[in-house]
mmCIF file of C-alpha atoms in Angstrom:
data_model
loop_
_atom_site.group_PDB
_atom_site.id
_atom_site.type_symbol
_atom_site.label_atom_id
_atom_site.label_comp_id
_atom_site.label_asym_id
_atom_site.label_seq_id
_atom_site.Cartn_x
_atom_site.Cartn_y
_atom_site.Cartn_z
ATOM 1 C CA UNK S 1 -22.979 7.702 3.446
ATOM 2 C CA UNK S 2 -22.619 6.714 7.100
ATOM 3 C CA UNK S 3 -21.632 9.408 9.815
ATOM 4 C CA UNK S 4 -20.953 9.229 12.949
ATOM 5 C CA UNK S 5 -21.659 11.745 15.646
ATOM 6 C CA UNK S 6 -20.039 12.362 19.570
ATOM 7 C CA UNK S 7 -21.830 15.471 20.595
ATOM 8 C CA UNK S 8 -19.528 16.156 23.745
ATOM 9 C CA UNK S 9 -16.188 17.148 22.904
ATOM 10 C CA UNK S 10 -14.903 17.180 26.508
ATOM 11 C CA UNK S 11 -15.984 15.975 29.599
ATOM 12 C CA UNK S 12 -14.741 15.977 33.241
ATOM 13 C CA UNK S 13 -16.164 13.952 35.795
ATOM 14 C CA UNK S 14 -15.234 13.318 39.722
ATOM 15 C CA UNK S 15 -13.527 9.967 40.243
ATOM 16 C CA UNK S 16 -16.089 7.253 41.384
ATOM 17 C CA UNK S 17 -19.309 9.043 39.502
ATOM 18 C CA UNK S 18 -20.848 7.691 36.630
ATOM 19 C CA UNK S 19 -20.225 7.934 33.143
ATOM 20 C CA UNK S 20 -22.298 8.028 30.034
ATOM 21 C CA UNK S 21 -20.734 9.306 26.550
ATOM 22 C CA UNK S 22 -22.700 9.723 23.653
ATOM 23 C CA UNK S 23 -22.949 8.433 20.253
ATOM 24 C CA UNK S 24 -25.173 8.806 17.340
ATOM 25 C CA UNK S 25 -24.958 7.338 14.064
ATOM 26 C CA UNK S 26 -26.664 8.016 10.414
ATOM 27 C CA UNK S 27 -27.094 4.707 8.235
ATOM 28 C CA UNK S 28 -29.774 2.830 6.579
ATOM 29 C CA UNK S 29 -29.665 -0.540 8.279
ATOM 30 C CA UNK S 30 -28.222 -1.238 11.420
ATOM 31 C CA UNK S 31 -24.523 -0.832 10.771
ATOM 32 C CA UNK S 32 -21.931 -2.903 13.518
ATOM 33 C CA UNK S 33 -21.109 -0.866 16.620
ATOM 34 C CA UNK S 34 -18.252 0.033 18.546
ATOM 35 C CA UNK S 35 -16.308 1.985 21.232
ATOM 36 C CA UNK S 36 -12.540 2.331 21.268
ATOM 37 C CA UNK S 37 -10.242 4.022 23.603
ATOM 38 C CA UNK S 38 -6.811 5.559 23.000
ATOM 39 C CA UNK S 39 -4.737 7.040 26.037
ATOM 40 C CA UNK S 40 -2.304 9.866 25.278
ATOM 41 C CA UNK S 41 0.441 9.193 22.640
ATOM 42 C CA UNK S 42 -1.060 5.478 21.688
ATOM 43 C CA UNK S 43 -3.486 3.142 19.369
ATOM 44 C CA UNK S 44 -6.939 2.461 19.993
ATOM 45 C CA UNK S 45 -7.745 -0.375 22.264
ATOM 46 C CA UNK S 46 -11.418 -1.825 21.550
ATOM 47 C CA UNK S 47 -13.557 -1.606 24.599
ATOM 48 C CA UNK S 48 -16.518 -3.567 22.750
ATOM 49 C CA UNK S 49 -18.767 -3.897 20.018
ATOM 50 C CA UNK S 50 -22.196 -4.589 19.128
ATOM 51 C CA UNK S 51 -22.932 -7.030 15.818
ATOM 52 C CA UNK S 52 -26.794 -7.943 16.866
ATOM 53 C CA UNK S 53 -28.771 -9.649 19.896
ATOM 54 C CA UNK S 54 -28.294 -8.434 22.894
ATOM 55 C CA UNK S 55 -28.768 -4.615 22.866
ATOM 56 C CA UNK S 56 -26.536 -4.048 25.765
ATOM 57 C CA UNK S 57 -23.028 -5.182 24.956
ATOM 58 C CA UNK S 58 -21.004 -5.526 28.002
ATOM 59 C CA UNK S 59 -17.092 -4.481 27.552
ATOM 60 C CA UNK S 60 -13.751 -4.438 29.013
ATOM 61 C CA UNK S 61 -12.650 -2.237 32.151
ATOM 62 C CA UNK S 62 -16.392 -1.977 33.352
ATOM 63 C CA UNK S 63 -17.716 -0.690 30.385
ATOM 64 C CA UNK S 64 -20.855 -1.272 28.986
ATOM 65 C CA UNK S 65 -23.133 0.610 25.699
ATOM 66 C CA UNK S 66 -26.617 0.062 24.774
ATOM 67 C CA UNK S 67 -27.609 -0.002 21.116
ATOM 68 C CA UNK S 68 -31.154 1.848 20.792
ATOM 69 C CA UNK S 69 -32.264 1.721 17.243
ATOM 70 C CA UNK S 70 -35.203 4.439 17.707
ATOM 71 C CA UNK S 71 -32.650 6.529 18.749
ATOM 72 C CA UNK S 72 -29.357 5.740 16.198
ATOM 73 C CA UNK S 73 -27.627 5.678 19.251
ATOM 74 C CA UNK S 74 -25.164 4.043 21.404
ATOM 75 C CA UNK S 75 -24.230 5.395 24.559
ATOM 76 C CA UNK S 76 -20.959 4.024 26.687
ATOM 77 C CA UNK S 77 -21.111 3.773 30.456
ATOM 78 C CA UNK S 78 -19.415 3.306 33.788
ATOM 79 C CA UNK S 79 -21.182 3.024 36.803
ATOM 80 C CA UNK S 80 -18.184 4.316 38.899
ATOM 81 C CA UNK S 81 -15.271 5.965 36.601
ATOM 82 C CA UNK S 82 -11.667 5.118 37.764
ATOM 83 C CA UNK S 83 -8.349 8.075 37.288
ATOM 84 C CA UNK S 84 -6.756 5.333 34.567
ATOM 85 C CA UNK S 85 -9.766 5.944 32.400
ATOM 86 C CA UNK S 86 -9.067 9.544 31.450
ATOM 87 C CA UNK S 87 -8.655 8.976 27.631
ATOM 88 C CA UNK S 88 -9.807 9.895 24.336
ATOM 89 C CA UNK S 89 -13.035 7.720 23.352
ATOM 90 C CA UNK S 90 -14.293 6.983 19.818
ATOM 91 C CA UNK S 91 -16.978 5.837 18.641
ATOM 92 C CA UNK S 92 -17.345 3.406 15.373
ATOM 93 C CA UNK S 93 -19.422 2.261 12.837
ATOM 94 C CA UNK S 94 -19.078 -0.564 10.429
ATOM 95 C CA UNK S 95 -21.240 -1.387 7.391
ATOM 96 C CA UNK S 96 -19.406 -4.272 6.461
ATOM 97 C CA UNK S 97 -17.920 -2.705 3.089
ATOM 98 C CA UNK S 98 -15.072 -0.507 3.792
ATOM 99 C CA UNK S 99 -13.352 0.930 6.493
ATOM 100 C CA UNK S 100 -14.758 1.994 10.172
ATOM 101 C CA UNK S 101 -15.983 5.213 10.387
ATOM 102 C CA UNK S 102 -14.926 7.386 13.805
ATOM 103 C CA UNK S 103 -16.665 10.173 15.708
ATOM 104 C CA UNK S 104 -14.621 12.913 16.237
ATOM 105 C CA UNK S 105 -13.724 11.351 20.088
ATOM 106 C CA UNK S 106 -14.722 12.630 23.291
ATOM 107 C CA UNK S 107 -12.000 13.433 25.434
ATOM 108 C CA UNK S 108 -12.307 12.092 29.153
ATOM 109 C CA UNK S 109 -11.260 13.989 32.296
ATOM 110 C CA UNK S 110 -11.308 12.403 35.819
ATOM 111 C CA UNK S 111 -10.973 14.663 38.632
ATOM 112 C CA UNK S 112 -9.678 12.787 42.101
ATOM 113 C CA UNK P 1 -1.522 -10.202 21.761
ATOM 114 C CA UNK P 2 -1.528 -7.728 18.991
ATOM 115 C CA UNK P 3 -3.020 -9.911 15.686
ATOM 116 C CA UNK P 4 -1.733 -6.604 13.713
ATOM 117 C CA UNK P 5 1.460 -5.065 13.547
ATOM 118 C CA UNK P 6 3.203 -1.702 12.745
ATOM 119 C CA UNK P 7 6.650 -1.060 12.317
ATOM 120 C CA UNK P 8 8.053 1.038 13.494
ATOM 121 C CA UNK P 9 6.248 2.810 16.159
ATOM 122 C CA UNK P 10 8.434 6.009 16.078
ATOM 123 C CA UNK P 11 10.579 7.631 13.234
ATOM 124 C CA UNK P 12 12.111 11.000 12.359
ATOM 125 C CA UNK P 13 13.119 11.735 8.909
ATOM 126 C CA UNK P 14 14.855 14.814 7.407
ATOM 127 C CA UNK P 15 12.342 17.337 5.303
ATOM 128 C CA UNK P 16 12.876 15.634 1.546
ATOM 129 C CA UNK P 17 13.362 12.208 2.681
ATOM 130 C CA UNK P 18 11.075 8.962 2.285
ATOM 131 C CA UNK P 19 9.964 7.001 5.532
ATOM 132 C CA UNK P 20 7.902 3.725 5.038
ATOM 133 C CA UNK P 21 6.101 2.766 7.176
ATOM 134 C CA UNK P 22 4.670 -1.715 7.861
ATOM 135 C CA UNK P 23 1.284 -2.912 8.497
ATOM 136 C CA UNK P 24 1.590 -6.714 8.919
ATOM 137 C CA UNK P 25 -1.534 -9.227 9.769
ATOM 138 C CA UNK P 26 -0.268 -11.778 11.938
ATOM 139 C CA UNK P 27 -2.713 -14.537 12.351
ATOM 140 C CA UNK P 28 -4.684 -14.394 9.524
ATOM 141 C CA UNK P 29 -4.883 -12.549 5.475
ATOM 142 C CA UNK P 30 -6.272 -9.859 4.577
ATOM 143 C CA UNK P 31 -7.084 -9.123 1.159
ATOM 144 C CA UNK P 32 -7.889 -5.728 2.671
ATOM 145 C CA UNK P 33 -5.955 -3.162 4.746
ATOM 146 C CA UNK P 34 -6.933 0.249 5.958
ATOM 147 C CA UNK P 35 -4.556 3.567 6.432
ATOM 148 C CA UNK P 36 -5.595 6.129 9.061
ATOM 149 C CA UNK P 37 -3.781 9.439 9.980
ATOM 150 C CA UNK P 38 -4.613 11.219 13.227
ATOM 151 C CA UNK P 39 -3.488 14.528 14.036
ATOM 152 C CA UNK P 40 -3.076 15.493 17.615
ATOM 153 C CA UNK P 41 -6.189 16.111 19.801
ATOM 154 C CA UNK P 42 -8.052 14.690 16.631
ATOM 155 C CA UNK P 43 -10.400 11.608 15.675
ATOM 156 C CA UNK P 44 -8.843 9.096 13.055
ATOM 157 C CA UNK P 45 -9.113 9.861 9.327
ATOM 158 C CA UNK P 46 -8.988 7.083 6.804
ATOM 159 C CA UNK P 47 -6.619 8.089 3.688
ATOM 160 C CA UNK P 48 -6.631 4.791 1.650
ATOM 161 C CA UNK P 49 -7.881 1.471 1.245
ATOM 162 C CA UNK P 50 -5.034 -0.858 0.308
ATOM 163 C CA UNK P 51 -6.127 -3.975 -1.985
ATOM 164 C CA UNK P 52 -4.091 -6.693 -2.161
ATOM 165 C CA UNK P 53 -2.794 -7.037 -5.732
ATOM 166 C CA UNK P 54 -3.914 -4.269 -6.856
ATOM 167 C CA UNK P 55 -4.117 -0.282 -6.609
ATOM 168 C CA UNK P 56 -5.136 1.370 -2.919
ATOM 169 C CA UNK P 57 -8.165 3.242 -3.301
ATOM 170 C CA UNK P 58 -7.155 6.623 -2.036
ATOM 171 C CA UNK P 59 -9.787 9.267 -0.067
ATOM 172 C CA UNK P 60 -10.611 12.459 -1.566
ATOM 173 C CA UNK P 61 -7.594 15.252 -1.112
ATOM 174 C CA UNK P 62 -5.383 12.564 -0.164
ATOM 175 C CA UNK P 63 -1.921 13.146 -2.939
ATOM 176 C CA UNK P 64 -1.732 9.441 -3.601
ATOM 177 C CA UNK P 65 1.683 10.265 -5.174
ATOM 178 C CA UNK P 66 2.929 11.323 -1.918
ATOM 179 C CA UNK P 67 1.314 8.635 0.211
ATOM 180 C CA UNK P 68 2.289 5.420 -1.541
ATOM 181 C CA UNK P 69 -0.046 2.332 -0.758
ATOM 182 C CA UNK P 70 1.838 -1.251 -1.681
ATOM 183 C CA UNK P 71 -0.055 -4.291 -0.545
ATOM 184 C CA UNK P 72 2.013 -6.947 -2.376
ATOM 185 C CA UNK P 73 1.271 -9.663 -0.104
ATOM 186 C CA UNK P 74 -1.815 -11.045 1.557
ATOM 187 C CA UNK P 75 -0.005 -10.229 5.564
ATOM 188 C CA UNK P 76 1.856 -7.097 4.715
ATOM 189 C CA UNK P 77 0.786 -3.501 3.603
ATOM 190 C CA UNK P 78 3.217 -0.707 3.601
ATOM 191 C CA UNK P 79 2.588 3.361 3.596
ATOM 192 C CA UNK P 80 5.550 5.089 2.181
ATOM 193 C CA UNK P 81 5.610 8.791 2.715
ATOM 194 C CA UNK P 82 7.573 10.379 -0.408
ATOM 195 C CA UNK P 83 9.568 13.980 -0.084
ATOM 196 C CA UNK P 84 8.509 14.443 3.605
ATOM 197 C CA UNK P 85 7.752 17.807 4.999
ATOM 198 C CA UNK P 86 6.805 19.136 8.456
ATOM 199 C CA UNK P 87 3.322 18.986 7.894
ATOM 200 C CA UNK P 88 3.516 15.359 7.152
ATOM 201 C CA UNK P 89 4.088 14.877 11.069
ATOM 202 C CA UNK P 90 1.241 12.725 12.311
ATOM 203 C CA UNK P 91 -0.004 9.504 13.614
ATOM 204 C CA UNK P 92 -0.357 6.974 11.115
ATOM 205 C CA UNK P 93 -2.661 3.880 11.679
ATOM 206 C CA UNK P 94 -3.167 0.712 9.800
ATOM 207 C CA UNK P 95 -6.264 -1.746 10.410
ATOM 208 C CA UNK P 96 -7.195 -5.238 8.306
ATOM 209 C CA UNK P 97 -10.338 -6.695 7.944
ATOM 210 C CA UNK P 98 -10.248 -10.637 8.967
ATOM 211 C CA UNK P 99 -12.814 -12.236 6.117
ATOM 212 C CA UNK P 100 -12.550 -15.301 8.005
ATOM 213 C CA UNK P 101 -12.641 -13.885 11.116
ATOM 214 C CA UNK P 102 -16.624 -12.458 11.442
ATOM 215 C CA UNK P 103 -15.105 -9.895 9.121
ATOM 216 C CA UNK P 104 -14.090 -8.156 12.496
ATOM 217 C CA UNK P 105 -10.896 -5.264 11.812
ATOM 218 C CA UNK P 106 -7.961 -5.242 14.278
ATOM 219 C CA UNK P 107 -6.137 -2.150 14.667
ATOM 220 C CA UNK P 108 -2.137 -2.084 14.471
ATOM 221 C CA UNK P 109 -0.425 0.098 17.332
ATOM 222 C CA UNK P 110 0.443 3.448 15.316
ATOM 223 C CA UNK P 111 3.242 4.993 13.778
ATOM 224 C CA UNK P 112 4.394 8.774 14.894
ATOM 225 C CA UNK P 113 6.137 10.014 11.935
ATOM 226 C CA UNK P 114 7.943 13.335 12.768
ATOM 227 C CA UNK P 115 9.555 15.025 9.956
ATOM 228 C CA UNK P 116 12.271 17.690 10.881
#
């Protein structure tokens, strides 16, 4: 079965730095790819996804996640974090059959 | 806009009561839904797979007599949470899966169900 892992649970980083959070997955193929973020109290808002081509998938807000198969991984970044993106982040994985499969979220801190 | 929608976004119910809950596809059918409860500070966990015309495919330790799962029409899927109790107070989210849409699922907005 597929599983996805977030290693960090929490993370706090100075408004303006740089952001990577991480994200593993376990499946047999390459399963479809994404990163969602959901701010206190509502749904998840996709940020982007990855179906094939292009390893790096550029997103909404600045965001951007590179797909490494070697690794099972794919990593979210910001070049320069902003206050309004202090959220909860999950990451996704879909093997086409059944529902998406979340990471247990890494919660975002930005300090001013 | 939103191509899913839940309804409503907030309810309270009295301990013992019944609360249902909509997931409705707007611009397209899906033969599939998906039901998701999330508790606070918590990542998403899926409790059923609605089919349409048939019986939702519930997860493990989810009481699929207290969750019901109807999915009687191609654009509407509805959760109905039977004899409510405190401990039934979550998040609730629905998703669909667009087969004609790169099979890509949308996300409604979530329900907070608090039961008093």
């Amino acid at each position: 079965a597929q599983s996805v892992t977030q290693p960090d649970i929490h993370i706090t980083v100075s408004e303006g730095a740089s952001l990577e959070l991480r994200c593993n997955y376990s499946y047999g193929a390459t399963p479809y790819l994404f990163w969602y973020v959901q701010s206190p109290g509502q749904g998840l808002q996709l940020l982007l996804k990855y179906f094939s081509g292009d390893t790096l998938v550029q997103g909404i807000k600045g965001f951007e996640a590179e797909f490494k198969r070697s690794q099972s991984s794919f990593n979210l970044r910001k070049p320069s974090v902003h206050w309004s993106d202090a959220a909860e982040y999950f990451c996704a994985v879909d093997t086409g059959r059944r529902a998406l499969t979340f990471g247990s979220g890494t919660r975002l801190q930005v300090q001013p | 806009g939103a191509v899913v929608s839940q309804h409503p976004s907030r309810v309270i119910c009295k301990s013992g009561t019944s609360v249902k809950i909509e997931c409705r596809s707007l611009d397209f059918q899906a033969t599939t839904m998906f039901w998701y409860r999330q508790f606070p500070k918590q990542s998403l966990m899926l409790m059923a797979t609605s089919n349409e015309g048939s019986k939702a495919t519930y997860e493990q330790g989810v009481e699929k007599d207290k969750f019901l799962i109807n999915h009687a029409s191609l654009t509407l899927s509805t959760l109905t949470v039977t004899s409510a109790h405190p401990e039934d107070s979550s998040f609730y989210i629905c998703s669909a899966r667009n087969p004609d849409g790169g099979n890509t699922i949308y996300f409604g907005e979530g329900s907070w169900l608090t039961v008093v």
